[in-house]
Every structure is written in structure tokens, then in C-alpha cells.
mmCIF file of C-alpha atoms and ligand atoms in Angstrom:
data_model
loop_
_atom_site.group_PDB
_atom_site.id
_atom_site.type_symbol
_atom_site.label_atom_id
_atom_site.label_comp_id
_atom_site.label_asym_id
_atom_site.label_seq_id
_atom_site.Cartn_x
_atom_site.Cartn_y
_atom_site.Cartn_z
ATOM 1 C CA MET A 296 3.891 -21.242 -20.657
ATOM 2 C CA SER A 297 4.513 -17.751 -21.926
ATOM 3 C CA ASP A 298 1.605 -15.425 -23.084
ATOM 4 C CA GLY A 299 3.557 -12.351 -23.517
ATOM 5 C CA ARG A 300 3.020 -11.028 -20.094
ATOM 6 C CA ILE A 301 5.805 -10.347 -17.688
ATOM 7 C CA PRO A 302 6.114 -13.353 -15.164
ATOM 8 C CA VAL A 303 6.161 -12.287 -11.758
ATOM 9 C CA ALA A 304 6.937 -13.844 -8.316
ATOM 10 C CA VAL A 305 4.886 -13.410 -5.075
ATOM 11 C CA LEU A 306 6.789 -13.643 -1.655
ATOM 12 C CA GLY A 307 4.640 -14.588 1.417
ATOM 13 C CA ALA A 308 2.029 -15.783 -1.165
ATOM 14 C CA THR A 309 0.079 -17.757 1.405
ATOM 15 C CA GLY A 310 -0.507 -14.823 3.627
ATOM 16 C CA ASN A 311 -3.259 -12.167 3.680
ATOM 17 C CA VAL A 312 -1.428 -9.681 1.331
ATOM 18 C CA GLY A 313 0.065 -12.691 -0.705
ATOM 19 C CA GLN A 314 -3.322 -13.911 -1.308
ATOM 20 C CA ARG A 315 -4.482 -10.313 -2.515
ATOM 21 C CA PHE A 316 -1.676 -10.182 -4.883
ATOM 22 C CA VAL A 317 -2.680 -13.561 -6.433
ATOM 23 C CA GLN A 318 -6.330 -12.425 -6.907
ATOM 24 C CA LEU A 319 -5.384 -8.959 -8.154
ATOM 25 C CA LEU A 320 -2.917 -10.452 -10.595
ATOM 26 C CA GLU A 321 -5.210 -13.157 -11.866
ATOM 27 C CA CYS A 322 -6.321 -11.418 -15.121
ATOM 28 C CA HIS A 323 -3.777 -8.660 -15.284
ATOM 29 C CA PRO A 324 -3.089 -7.500 -18.736
ATOM 30 C CA TRP A 325 0.752 -6.957 -18.205
ATOM 31 C CA PHE A 326 1.741 -9.423 -15.445
ATOM 32 C CA ARG A 327 1.397 -13.368 -14.907
ATOM 33 C CA VAL A 328 1.773 -15.021 -11.552
ATOM 34 C CA ALA A 329 4.702 -17.534 -12.502
ATOM 35 C CA GLU A 330 6.354 -18.214 -9.249
ATOM 36 C CA LEU A 331 4.778 -18.482 -5.472
ATOM 37 C CA VAL A 332 7.062 -18.483 -2.414
ATOM 38 C CA ALA A 333 6.264 -19.026 1.119
ATOM 39 C CA SER A 334 7.989 -20.402 4.456
ATOM 40 C CA GLU A 335 9.159 -23.928 4.618
ATOM 41 C CA ARG A 336 5.781 -24.917 6.049
ATOM 42 C CA SER A 337 4.383 -24.477 2.661
ATOM 43 C CA ALA A 338 7.398 -25.197 0.192
ATOM 44 C CA GLY A 339 6.851 -28.275 -1.860
ATOM 45 C CA LYS A 340 3.133 -28.165 -1.694
ATOM 46 C CA THR A 341 0.838 -26.858 -4.285
ATOM 47 C CA TYR A 342 -0.532 -23.494 -3.605
ATOM 48 C CA ARG A 343 -3.949 -25.058 -3.265
ATOM 49 C CA GLU A 344 -2.630 -27.437 -0.520
ATOM 50 C CA ALA A 345 -0.373 -24.825 1.355
ATOM 51 C CA THR A 346 -3.113 -21.943 1.520
ATOM 52 C CA ASP A 347 -5.816 -21.384 3.637
ATOM 53 C CA TRP A 348 -7.756 -19.287 1.220
ATOM 54 C CA ARG A 349 -9.729 -16.445 2.997
ATOM 55 C CA LEU A 350 -10.799 -14.096 0.234
ATOM 56 C CA SER A 351 -14.493 -13.948 -0.886
ATOM 57 C CA ALA A 352 -13.931 -15.194 -4.421
ATOM 58 C CA THR A 353 -12.550 -18.604 -5.276
ATOM 59 C CA MET A 354 -8.895 -19.234 -5.470
ATOM 60 C CA PRO A 355 -7.610 -18.525 -9.194
ATOM 61 C CA GLU A 356 -7.189 -21.769 -11.024
ATOM 62 C CA SER A 357 -4.023 -20.521 -12.613
ATOM 63 C CA ALA A 358 -2.332 -20.273 -9.277
ATOM 64 C CA ALA A 359 -3.835 -23.276 -7.344
ATOM 65 C CA GLY A 360 -1.777 -26.014 -9.132
ATOM 66 C CA LEU A 361 1.731 -23.792 -8.926
ATOM 67 C CA MET A 362 4.225 -25.541 -6.570
ATOM 68 C CA VAL A 363 5.073 -23.203 -3.598
ATOM 69 C CA GLN A 364 8.816 -22.732 -3.479
ATOM 70 C CA GLY A 365 11.002 -21.893 -0.425
ATOM 71 C CA TYR A 366 12.901 -18.735 0.043
ATOM 72 C CA ASP A 367 16.224 -20.111 -1.165
ATOM 73 C CA ALA A 368 14.586 -20.811 -4.513
ATOM 74 C CA ASP A 369 16.410 -19.578 -7.723
ATOM 75 C CA LEU A 370 13.599 -17.470 -8.837
ATOM 76 C CA GLN A 371 13.486 -16.542 -12.518
ATOM 77 C CA SER A 372 10.581 -13.764 -12.583
ATOM 78 C CA PRO A 373 12.123 -10.294 -13.148
ATOM 79 C CA VAL A 374 9.451 -8.767 -11.012
ATOM 80 C CA VAL A 375 8.945 -9.878 -7.271
ATOM 81 C CA PHE A 376 6.084 -8.577 -5.066
ATOM 82 C CA SER A 377 6.892 -9.161 -1.648
ATOM 83 C CA GLY A 378 4.190 -9.699 1.201
ATOM 84 C CA LEU A 379 6.762 -10.980 3.857
ATOM 85 C CA PRO A 380 6.663 -10.534 7.534
ATOM 86 C CA GLY A 381 9.156 -7.728 8.394
ATOM 87 C CA GLU A 382 11.315 -10.164 10.589
ATOM 88 C CA VAL A 383 12.261 -12.090 7.605
ATOM 89 C CA ALA A 384 11.910 -9.658 4.684
ATOM 90 C CA GLY A 385 15.346 -7.840 4.958
ATOM 91 C CA GLU A 386 17.703 -10.268 3.925
ATOM 92 C CA ILE A 387 15.469 -12.174 1.366
ATOM 93 C CA GLU A 388 14.460 -8.833 -0.402
ATOM 94 C CA GLN A 389 18.146 -7.538 -0.463
ATOM 95 C CA ARG A 390 19.466 -10.926 -1.998
ATOM 96 C CA LEU A 391 16.798 -10.682 -4.803
ATOM 97 C CA ALA A 392 17.550 -7.183 -5.644
ATOM 98 C CA ALA A 393 21.358 -7.964 -5.661
ATOM 99 C CA ARG A 394 20.459 -10.701 -8.219
ATOM 100 C CA GLY A 395 18.741 -8.164 -10.555
ATOM 101 C CA HIS A 396 15.092 -8.537 -9.617
ATOM 102 C CA ALA A 397 12.772 -5.411 -9.111
ATOM 103 C CA VAL A 398 11.314 -6.056 -5.752
ATOM 104 C CA LEU A 399 8.042 -4.201 -4.907
ATOM 105 C CA SER A 400 7.602 -4.599 -1.171
ATOM 106 C CA ASN A 401 4.777 -4.194 1.255
ATOM 107 C CA THR A 402 7.186 -4.726 4.211
ATOM 108 C CA SER A 403 8.167 -1.912 6.602
ATOM 109 C CA THR A 404 11.866 -3.073 6.775
ATOM 110 C CA HIS A 405 13.264 -0.933 4.036
ATOM 111 C CA ARG A 406 10.820 1.901 3.802
ATOM 112 C CA MET A 407 12.709 4.565 5.649
ATOM 113 C CA GLU A 408 16.160 3.831 4.144
ATOM 114 C CA PRO A 409 17.783 6.921 2.609
ATOM 115 C CA ASP A 410 18.237 5.360 -0.895
ATOM 116 C CA VAL A 411 14.804 3.389 -0.979
ATOM 117 C CA PRO A 412 11.867 5.043 -2.524
ATOM 118 C CA LEU A 413 8.660 4.874 -0.552
ATOM 119 C CA LEU A 414 6.021 5.367 -3.338
ATOM 120 C CA ILE A 415 2.581 6.218 -4.163
ATOM 121 C CA PRO A 416 2.329 6.954 -7.833
ATOM 122 C CA GLU A 417 -0.355 9.935 -7.493
ATOM 123 C CA VAL A 418 1.737 11.570 -4.706
ATOM 124 C CA ASN A 419 5.461 11.218 -5.316
ATOM 125 C CA ALA A 420 6.185 9.295 -8.650
ATOM 126 C CA ASP A 421 9.416 11.424 -8.879
ATOM 127 C CA HIS A 422 11.038 9.476 -5.860
ATOM 128 C CA ALA A 423 11.679 6.559 -8.204
ATOM 129 C CA ARG A 424 14.763 8.547 -9.264
ATOM 130 C CA ALA A 425 16.377 7.124 -6.065
ATOM 131 C CA ILE A 426 16.492 3.685 -7.732
ATOM 132 C CA GLU A 427 19.654 4.868 -9.529
ATOM 133 C CA THR A 428 21.368 6.023 -6.430
ATOM 134 C CA GLN A 429 20.358 2.712 -4.752
ATOM 135 C CA ARG A 430 21.831 0.587 -7.162
ATOM 136 C CA LYS A 431 24.994 2.577 -7.275
ATOM 137 C CA ASN A 432 25.469 2.616 -3.482
ATOM 138 C CA ARG A 433 24.663 -1.269 -3.089
ATOM 139 C CA GLY A 434 26.102 -2.386 -6.265
ATOM 140 C CA TRP A 435 22.722 -4.122 -7.184
ATOM 141 C CA SER A 436 21.512 -4.901 -10.662
ATOM 142 C CA GLY A 437 18.077 -5.003 -9.395
ATOM 143 C CA TYR A 438 16.284 -2.686 -6.740
ATOM 144 C CA ILE A 439 13.840 -2.474 -3.839
ATOM 145 C CA VAL A 440 10.921 -0.050 -3.795
ATOM 146 C CA THR A 441 8.377 0.043 -1.061
ATOM 147 C CA ASN A 442 4.717 1.104 -0.644
ATOM 148 C CA PRO A 443 3.578 2.660 2.650
ATOM 149 C CA ASN A 444 1.841 1.153 5.689
ATOM 150 C CA CYS A 445 -1.983 0.484 5.154
ATOM 151 C CA SER A 446 -3.037 3.413 7.088
ATOM 152 C CA THR A 447 -0.443 5.868 5.743
ATOM 153 C CA ILE A 448 -1.490 5.268 2.145
ATOM 154 C CA HIS A 449 -4.914 6.318 2.374
ATOM 155 C CA LEU A 450 -4.209 9.315 4.782
ATOM 156 C CA VAL A 451 -1.564 10.581 2.260
ATOM 157 C CA LEU A 452 -3.704 10.225 -0.863
ATOM 158 C CA ALA A 453 -6.216 12.647 0.853
ATOM 159 C CA LEU A 454 -3.525 14.834 2.259
ATOM 160 C CA LYS A 455 -1.485 15.338 -1.033
ATOM 161 C CA PRO A 456 -4.130 17.559 -2.898
ATOM 162 C CA LEU A 457 -4.631 19.610 0.362
ATOM 163 C CA HIS A 458 -1.013 20.014 0.724
ATOM 164 C CA ASP A 459 -0.517 21.094 -2.888
ATOM 165 C CA ALA A 460 -3.503 23.681 -2.791
ATOM 166 C CA TYR A 461 -3.260 25.150 0.613
ATOM 167 C CA GLY A 462 0.095 24.074 2.423
ATOM 168 C CA LEU A 463 -0.174 21.612 5.253
ATOM 169 C CA GLU A 464 1.108 22.570 8.558
ATOM 170 C CA GLY A 465 -0.111 20.033 11.005
ATOM 171 C CA VAL A 466 -2.419 16.690 10.779
ATOM 172 C CA LEU A 467 -4.111 14.911 13.712
ATOM 173 C CA ALA A 468 -5.164 11.335 12.663
ATOM 174 C CA THR A 469 -7.048 8.826 14.514
ATOM 175 C CA THR A 470 -7.475 5.391 12.866
ATOM 176 C CA LEU A 471 -9.914 2.616 13.351
ATOM 177 C CA GLN A 472 -8.090 -0.217 11.712
ATOM 178 C CA ALA A 473 -9.407 -3.657 10.434
ATOM 179 C CA VAL A 474 -8.424 -6.998 11.994
ATOM 180 C CA SER A 475 -7.111 -8.227 8.668
ATOM 181 C CA GLY A 476 -4.287 -5.463 8.980
ATOM 182 C CA ALA A 477 -2.675 -7.862 11.376
ATOM 183 C CA GLY A 478 -2.388 -10.774 9.184
ATOM 184 C CA TYR A 479 -3.590 -14.230 9.813
ATOM 185 C CA PRO A 480 -4.733 -15.360 12.445
ATOM 186 C CA GLY A 481 -3.856 -11.795 13.631
ATOM 187 C CA VAL A 482 -5.485 -10.487 16.855
ATOM 188 C CA PRO A 483 -7.282 -13.273 18.962
ATOM 189 C CA SER A 484 -10.977 -13.092 18.468
ATOM 190 C CA LEU A 485 -11.586 -12.754 22.292
ATOM 191 C CA ASP A 486 -9.448 -9.589 22.078
ATOM 192 C CA MET A 487 -11.496 -8.233 19.376
ATOM 193 C CA ILE A 488 -15.308 -8.943 19.789
ATOM 194 C CA ASP A 489 -17.194 -6.175 21.750
ATOM 195 C CA ASN A 490 -13.799 -4.500 21.874
ATOM 196 C CA VAL A 491 -11.440 -1.567 20.824
ATOM 197 C CA VAL A 492 -7.765 -1.973 21.416
ATOM 198 C CA PRO A 493 -6.115 1.348 21.606
ATOM 199 C CA TYR A 494 -2.517 0.094 20.649
ATOM 200 C CA ILE A 495 -1.023 -1.111 17.425
ATOM 201 C CA GLY A 496 2.729 -1.713 18.061
ATOM 202 C CA GLY A 497 4.910 0.619 15.837
ATOM 203 C CA GLU A 498 1.811 1.920 13.721
ATOM 204 C CA GLU A 499 1.826 5.517 14.718
ATOM 205 C CA GLU A 500 5.533 6.145 14.453
ATOM 206 C CA LYS A 501 5.120 4.716 10.864
ATOM 207 C CA ILE A 502 2.307 6.883 9.879
ATOM 208 C CA GLU A 503 4.102 9.842 11.183
ATOM 209 C CA VAL A 504 7.545 9.389 9.366
ATOM 210 C CA GLU A 505 6.212 7.818 6.278
ATOM 211 C CA ALA A 506 3.880 10.708 5.638
ATOM 212 C CA GLN A 507 6.568 13.249 5.911
ATOM 213 C CA LYS A 508 8.698 11.146 3.366
ATOM 214 C CA LEU A 509 5.917 10.819 1.043
ATOM 215 C CA LEU A 510 4.955 14.525 0.928
ATOM 216 C CA GLY A 511 8.697 15.674 0.927
ATOM 217 C CA GLY A 512 10.975 16.084 -1.937
ATOM 218 C CA TYR A 513 13.797 13.908 -3.514
ATOM 219 C CA ASP A 514 16.943 15.324 -5.176
ATOM 220 C CA PRO A 515 19.745 12.956 -6.233
ATOM 221 C CA ALA A 516 22.435 15.217 -4.493
ATOM 222 C CA GLN A 517 20.308 15.779 -1.056
ATOM 223 C CA GLY A 518 18.440 12.462 -0.933
ATOM 224 C CA PHE A 519 14.650 12.748 0.546
ATOM 225 C CA GLN A 520 13.897 15.767 2.377
ATOM 226 C CA PRO A 521 10.872 15.169 4.720
ATOM 227 C CA ALA A 522 7.953 17.589 4.582
ATOM 228 C CA ALA A 523 7.831 19.917 7.307
ATOM 229 C CA VAL A 524 4.451 18.998 8.458
ATOM 230 C CA VAL A 525 3.848 17.947 12.001
ATOM 231 C CA PHE A 526 1.897 14.694 12.471
ATOM 232 C CA SER A 527 0.127 13.217 15.445
ATOM 233 C CA ALA A 528 -1.323 9.863 15.130
ATOM 234 C CA HIS A 529 -3.587 7.691 17.393
ATOM 235 C CA CYS A 530 -4.040 4.122 16.224
ATOM 236 C CA ASN A 531 -6.984 1.659 17.271
ATOM 237 C CA ARG A 532 -7.688 -1.814 16.078
ATOM 238 C CA VAL A 533 -11.623 -2.442 15.893
ATOM 239 C CA PRO A 534 -13.836 -5.414 14.912
ATOM 240 C CA VAL A 535 -13.952 -4.771 11.281
ATOM 241 C CA ARG A 536 -12.760 -7.396 8.730
ATOM 242 C CA ASP A 537 -11.503 -5.237 5.940
ATOM 243 C CA GLY A 538 -11.087 -1.375 5.619
ATOM 244 C CA HIS A 539 -9.202 1.094 7.801
ATOM 245 C CA THR A 540 -11.049 4.282 8.808
ATOM 246 C CA GLU A 541 -9.265 7.580 9.923
ATOM 247 C CA CYS A 542 -10.642 10.747 11.567
ATOM 248 C CA VAL A 543 -8.425 13.512 10.446
ATOM 249 C CA SER A 544 -8.142 17.205 11.451
ATOM 250 C CA VAL A 545 -5.642 19.426 9.384
ATOM 251 C CA LYS A 546 -4.195 22.879 9.843
ATOM 252 C CA LEU A 547 -3.721 24.332 6.590
ATOM 253 C CA ALA A 548 -1.286 27.362 5.863
ATOM 254 C CA ASN A 549 -4.008 29.046 3.575
ATOM 255 C CA PRO A 550 -7.460 27.953 5.113
ATOM 256 C CA ALA A 551 -10.128 26.692 2.826
ATOM 257 C CA THR A 552 -13.869 26.127 3.307
ATOM 258 C CA PRO A 553 -15.374 22.693 3.156
ATOM 259 C CA GLU A 554 -16.668 23.150 -0.397
ATOM 260 C CA GLU A 555 -13.081 24.211 -1.682
ATOM 261 C CA ILE A 556 -11.666 21.200 0.039
ATOM 262 C CA ILE A 557 -14.404 18.764 -1.718
ATOM 263 C CA GLU A 558 -13.457 20.460 -5.011
ATOM 264 C CA THR A 559 -9.826 19.934 -4.408
ATOM 265 C CA PHE A 560 -10.214 16.137 -3.403
ATOM 266 C CA GLU A 561 -12.441 15.529 -6.338
ATOM 267 C CA SER A 562 -10.284 17.228 -8.968
ATOM 268 C CA PHE A 563 -7.126 15.442 -7.725
ATOM 269 C CA ARG A 564 -5.465 13.295 -10.332
ATOM 270 C CA GLY A 565 -1.927 11.741 -10.739
ATOM 271 C CA ARG A 566 0.339 10.020 -13.064
ATOM 272 C CA PRO A 567 -1.518 6.658 -12.978
ATOM 273 C CA GLN A 568 -4.821 8.416 -13.988
ATOM 274 C CA GLU A 569 -2.924 10.379 -16.851
ATOM 275 C CA LEU A 570 -1.283 7.255 -18.157
ATOM 276 C CA GLY A 571 -4.565 5.149 -17.717
ATOM 277 C CA LEU A 572 -2.698 2.346 -15.815
ATOM 278 C CA PRO A 573 -4.810 -0.883 -15.450
ATOM 279 C CA SER A 574 -5.111 -0.676 -11.773
ATOM 280 C CA ALA A 575 -5.506 3.157 -11.572
ATOM 281 C CA PRO A 576 -8.645 4.222 -9.934
ATOM 282 C CA PRO A 577 -10.338 6.785 -12.260
ATOM 283 C CA GLN A 578 -10.297 9.186 -9.153
ATOM 284 C CA PRO A 579 -7.793 8.488 -6.298
ATOM 285 C CA VAL A 580 -9.921 10.382 -3.878
ATOM 286 C CA ILE A 581 -13.772 9.809 -3.767
ATOM 287 C CA VAL A 582 -15.827 12.133 -1.651
ATOM 288 C CA ARG A 583 -19.162 10.979 -0.213
ATOM 289 C CA ARG A 584 -21.663 13.619 0.719
ATOM 290 C CA GLU A 585 -24.090 11.645 3.014
ATOM 291 C CA PRO A 586 -23.619 12.677 6.809
ATOM 292 C CA ASN A 587 -22.898 8.935 7.712
ATOM 293 C CA ARG A 588 -20.327 7.793 5.277
ATOM 294 C CA PRO A 589 -17.722 6.487 4.346
ATOM 295 C CA GLN A 590 -18.363 3.126 6.156
ATOM 296 C CA PRO A 591 -16.044 0.024 5.591
ATOM 297 C CA VAL A 592 -18.914 -2.320 4.690
ATOM 298 C CA PHE A 593 -20.270 -0.081 1.992
ATOM 299 C CA ASP A 594 -17.550 1.895 0.669
ATOM 300 C CA ARG A 595 -14.073 -0.170 1.066
ATOM 301 C CA ASP A 596 -14.622 -1.855 -2.388
ATOM 302 C CA ASP A 597 -15.537 1.345 -4.168
ATOM 303 C CA ALA A 598 -13.133 1.744 -7.460
ATOM 304 C CA LYS A 599 -12.229 -2.063 -6.661
ATOM 305 C CA GLY A 600 -10.550 -1.029 -3.529
ATOM 306 C CA MET A 601 -7.917 1.164 -5.169
ATOM 307 C CA ALA A 602 -9.405 4.538 -4.140
ATOM 308 C CA SER A 603 -9.568 6.481 -0.748
ATOM 309 C CA ILE A 604 -12.921 7.355 0.085
ATOM 310 C CA VAL A 605 -13.539 10.782 1.917
ATOM 311 C CA GLY A 606 -16.385 12.057 3.965
ATOM 312 C CA ARG A 607 -17.828 14.373 6.520
ATOM 313 C CA VAL A 608 -15.749 17.351 5.281
ATOM 314 C CA ARG A 609 -16.172 20.019 7.879
ATOM 315 C CA PRO A 610 -14.711 23.032 9.758
ATOM 316 C CA CYS A 611 -12.712 21.924 12.895
ATOM 317 C CA PRO A 612 -12.610 24.392 15.844
ATOM 318 C CA LEU A 613 -9.233 23.268 16.795
ATOM 319 C CA LEU A 614 -7.125 22.866 13.712
ATOM 320 C CA GLY A 615 -9.256 24.425 10.920
ATOM 321 C CA SER A 616 -10.689 21.517 8.854
ATOM 322 C CA LYS A 617 -11.646 17.882 9.390
ATOM 323 C CA PHE A 618 -12.873 14.815 7.496
ATOM 324 C CA VAL A 619 -13.106 11.029 7.608
ATOM 325 C CA VAL A 620 -11.221 8.854 5.147
ATOM 326 C CA LEU A 621 -11.569 5.153 4.523
ATOM 327 C CA GLY A 622 -9.610 2.751 2.391
ATOM 328 C CA HIS A 623 -9.093 -0.980 1.720
ATOM 329 C CA ASN A 624 -6.102 -2.032 3.730
ATOM 330 C CA THR A 625 -5.197 -5.318 1.624
ATOM 331 C CA VAL A 626 -5.883 -3.841 -1.790
ATOM 332 C CA ARG A 627 -4.737 -0.194 -2.130
ATOM 333 C CA GLY A 628 -3.169 -0.498 1.372
ATOM 334 C CA ALA A 629 -0.836 -3.285 0.354
ATOM 335 C CA ALA A 630 -0.960 -5.539 -2.700
ATOM 336 C CA GLY A 631 -2.820 -3.159 -5.184
ATOM 337 C CA ALA A 632 -0.325 -0.524 -4.144
ATOM 338 C CA SER A 633 2.650 -2.531 -5.326
ATOM 339 C CA VAL A 634 1.018 -3.612 -8.504
ATOM 340 C CA LEU A 635 0.345 -0.035 -9.475
ATOM 341 C CA ASN A 636 3.949 0.884 -8.723
ATOM 342 C CA ALA A 637 4.890 -2.062 -10.915
ATOM 343 C CA GLU A 638 2.535 -0.654 -13.724
ATOM 344 C CA LEU A 639 4.225 2.872 -13.498
ATOM 345 C CA PHE A 640 7.610 1.260 -13.797
ATOM 346 C CA LYS A 641 6.778 -0.717 -16.877
ATOM 347 C CA VAL A 642 5.581 2.308 -18.629
ATOM 348 C CA ASP A 643 8.616 4.242 -17.443
ATOM 349 C CA GLY A 644 10.988 1.480 -18.492
ATOM 350 C CA LEU A 645 12.174 0.640 -15.074
ATOM 351 C CA LEU A 646 11.191 -2.916 -15.019
ATOM 352 C CA PRO A 647 14.363 -5.473 -15.581
ATOM 353 C CA VAL A 648 12.654 -7.044 -18.555
HETATM 354 P P1 LIG B 159 0.406 -13.056 6.913
HETATM 355 O O1 LIG B 159 -0.922 -13.133 6.626
HETATM 356 O O2 LIG B 159 0.926 -13.443 8.571
HETATM 357 O O3 LIG B 159 1.406 -13.876 5.812
HETATM 358 C C1 LIG B 159 2.688 -13.935 6.077
HETATM 359 C C2 LIG B 159 3.302 -14.788 4.870
HETATM 360 O O4 LIG B 159 4.742 -14.847 5.187
HETATM 361 C C3 LIG B 159 2.856 -16.212 4.647
HETATM 362 O O5 LIG B 159 2.873 -16.509 3.227
HETATM 363 C C4 LIG B 159 3.860 -17.008 5.448
HETATM 364 O O6 LIG B 159 4.011 -18.109 4.866
HETATM 365 C C5 LIG B 159 5.049 -16.299 5.517
HETATM 366 N N1 LIG B 159 5.984 -16.291 6.765
HETATM 367 C C6 LIG B 159 5.383 -16.200 7.745
HETATM 368 N N2 LIG B 159 6.536 -16.478 8.834
HETATM 369 C C7 LIG B 159 7.570 -16.597 7.997
HETATM 370 C C8 LIG B 159 9.026 -16.914 8.153
HETATM 371 N N3 LIG B 159 9.408 -17.039 9.416
HETATM 372 N N4 LIG B 159 9.735 -17.222 7.153
HETATM 373 C C9 LIG B 159 9.326 -16.989 5.984
HETATM 374 N N5 LIG B 159 7.979 -16.852 5.699
HETATM 375 C C10 LIG B 159 7.230 -16.570 6.660
HETATM 376 O O7 LIG B 159 0.817 -11.471 6.934
HETATM 377 P P2 LIG B 159 0.195 -10.391 5.948
HETATM 378 O O8 LIG B 159 -0.798 -9.631 6.650
HETATM 379 O O9 LIG B 159 -0.039 -10.874 4.579
HETATM 380 O O10 LIG B 159 1.495 -9.094 5.917
HETATM 381 C C11 LIG B 159 2.583 -9.488 5.121
HETATM 382 C C12 LIG B 159 3.373 -8.152 5.062
HETATM 383 O O11 LIG B 159 2.666 -7.242 4.637
HETATM 384 C C13 LIG B 159 3.831 -7.809 6.573
HETATM 385 O O12 LIG B 159 5.313 -7.296 6.461
HETATM 386 C C14 LIG B 159 2.875 -6.694 6.702
HETATM 387 O O13 LIG B 159 3.391 -5.684 7.770
HETATM 388 C C15 LIG B 159 2.679 -5.997 5.337
HETATM 389 N N6 LIG B 159 1.177 -5.352 5.151
HETATM 390 C C16 LIG B 159 0.272 -5.934 5.663
HETATM 391 C C17 LIG B 159 -1.057 -5.225 5.479
HETATM 392 C C18 LIG B 159 -2.342 -5.946 5.726
HETATM 393 O O14 LIG B 159 -3.421 -5.290 5.767
HETATM 394 N N7 LIG B 159 -2.543 -7.130 6.030
HETATM 395 C C19 LIG B 159 -1.029 -3.880 4.844
HETATM 396 C C20 LIG B 159 0.143 -3.550 4.420
HETATM 397 C C21 LIG B 159 1.450 -4.141 4.592
HETATM 398 P P3 LIG B 159 3.453 -19.542 5.392
HETATM 399 O O15 LIG B 159 2.137 -19.508 5.228
HETATM 400 O O16 LIG B 159 4.192 -20.661 4.643
HETATM 401 O O17 LIG B 159 3.657 -19.730 6.829
#
């Protein structure tokens, strides 16, 4: 039944990120969940039967009765949100883009490709211009646009205003990442309780290269030009359910005091805020002044999980300045980021509707 909203499909709908899409889109003013897609294990069942719902609020009734489809289904929705595992996303997302769908993906598979935008609307909305090149290169009527890794997005939301104001030269980031970032069932409980795991396969490399692409430029003739900022990341898995914390030291070309940096974070706004997009946090970077914040339990849901929460801004004897940033990994770190991209594209006339 049509209610004037744009029908959307969710790939990987039964997973951690897929469930978050279903939850965030439940009362969305512009989009309506029309099709849900998961593996053969789930296809042919209702969403309620197929899904082990693990979010804190009840499964939306509007989704519960929808029949889950398999990946070979002939999807009708012009907009497709993807929460597929990397191993299977490549071929499926490409097939849908070739058939004319706008594919907004959380998966790492296409993020670093030379004609695929990796987008944070507050940071590099102009990179969406690469869609035209992608369509031309690949002969597609649709396209693939990606959002970053769940640690990268919160790190870069905090770094962008500093880069614009003072010029970033180097960044050292140590993450304390929630268990939900590994999907479900993810890391075995016996590996997580009373423990910290100082290794997340591929994560450090993703943060380093994605951040350079996001903070860099785009020009149709030259393609993406990575920012000349040196990144070094340490990634750790910690026994937290949701919310990635990152301890960050930065070397600025033009050093700034903690007060100046706080003012720069708080005054930062991007296109989502200017346009008043439905999922845009009023302030993308929120500063906590208490000495012991941000903390995942208290701060991850601030601004409905769509903002990055910064605290402990102070001098760093090694690189100049340091701070802590925290963000929700499945809201702004995944599904919410794709939804915000789709909202921007609707306003910019980039959705195939
Ligand atoms: P997840 O909880 O493991 O869910 C995976 C989903 O994909 C499920 O719907 C599952 O369907 C389906 N699936 C699993 N194996 C499949 C296969 N072989 N063929 C087809 N479908 C298959 O994973 P997740 O945490 O939601 O992550 C999904 C994607 O988002 C990954 O690429 C991940 O890297 C990325 N991501 C995750 C986060 C996060 O914080 N979790 C953040 C950013 C990005 P069935 O239930 O039917 O098996």
C-alpha cells in the first residue's frame, strides 16, 4: 500500500545493522520499508519468524509481517539499503546498481573503489559527484554509495572541523570498540568477559585509508585525492554492548588551545544541518565538559545516536592536542549514516524516483 513515501529495501535485514535500518525507518517521513532481504536461511519466512530481534524496543509491526526475500528476488524499491556481510555484498550490490537501484551500503567491499563515493554528508557531500563517473564507467543506471566503517565515521566527524580550521598533519587513534560491531553472535562471550582483545582484523587499515579518502578532495578529472594526513590506529574490542570510544591525539599545522578546539567542535555544521534533514543531529559534534565523559552507557544515544560525542579536550605533550570521541556504532556508525545519505540524495535529486 502506497502512502506517498519512497519504498525502500533492506539487504541483510535480519542482522545487527539490518535491524537498525528497520527500526530507524519505522516512522521515517520520506521512506517506507517495503522489501526485506536476507540469506536463504530466512527467505520465505515472515520477518518476525526469521529474525532474532535484539534491539531494546519492540520489532516494528509494519515490518514484522513482511515476507523475507532471497538475494535473487526481483526488487521493486528504487532505494536499497545494504547491511550485507562483505563476503557476499560485492556481486549482489553491483547487480542491483546495474538494474537501476540506488544502493546505499554499509559494507567495506566497495568503499575504496576509485569511482565509489565514501560519504559523510557533513564532511564531503561533494564526493557524490563521483556517481556520474561511476555510472559512465560501469554502464549502470543505478549506483553504489558507501558510508564508512563504524569507528572511522565518528573519528572523521570530529577531525573535519579541526582539519578545516587548523590543518591536520597527523592523527593517532586508539579505539575501544563495542561487541555489536562484530555482528551477531560476533565475538564469543568467553573471549569478551573480563577481557580486552587488542586486534580486530582489517580495522586499523580501514580507519587509516577511509579517513584519508573522506578528508580528501574529489574532482571528476582526477578522481579522489586522499588527504595528506598521517594516520595511525590501534583497534581493541572491549566488553561494551553498543558505542565505540576512541582516544585521539592530533598534530595540527596551526596549533590551537583546548578552548579554541572546543569552540571549533561546537560550531561545526554541515549540509544536513543547513537543510534540516530528518535524521540530521542538530549539532554533529557534541562536547561534554565533565572530566569523566563521554561514556558509552550515558552518551551513545545522545542526539538519537546520530552525533559524535567528544570530551577530555586537552594538550598532548607528544602531538599537541588530544581528546576522546564516542559514537553509536550501529546508528551513526552504520544504518543511520546510510539513511542520512539517502535523505541528502532525495533533496539533491539523486534518487531514482
Ligand atoms: P550480522 O548481524 O552478522 O548480519 C548479517 C546479515 O547478512 C543477516 O541478515 C544475514 O541473514 C545475512 N547473511 C549472513 N551470511 C550471509 C550469506 N552467506 N549470504 C547472504 N546473506 C548472509 O552483521 P552486521 O553486524 O549487521 O553487519 C552487516 C554489514 O555491516 C557488514 O558488512 C559489517 O561490516 C557492516 N557494518 C557493521 C557495523 C556494526 O556495528 N555491526 C557497523 C558498520 C558496518 P540471515 O539472518 O538470513 O543469515
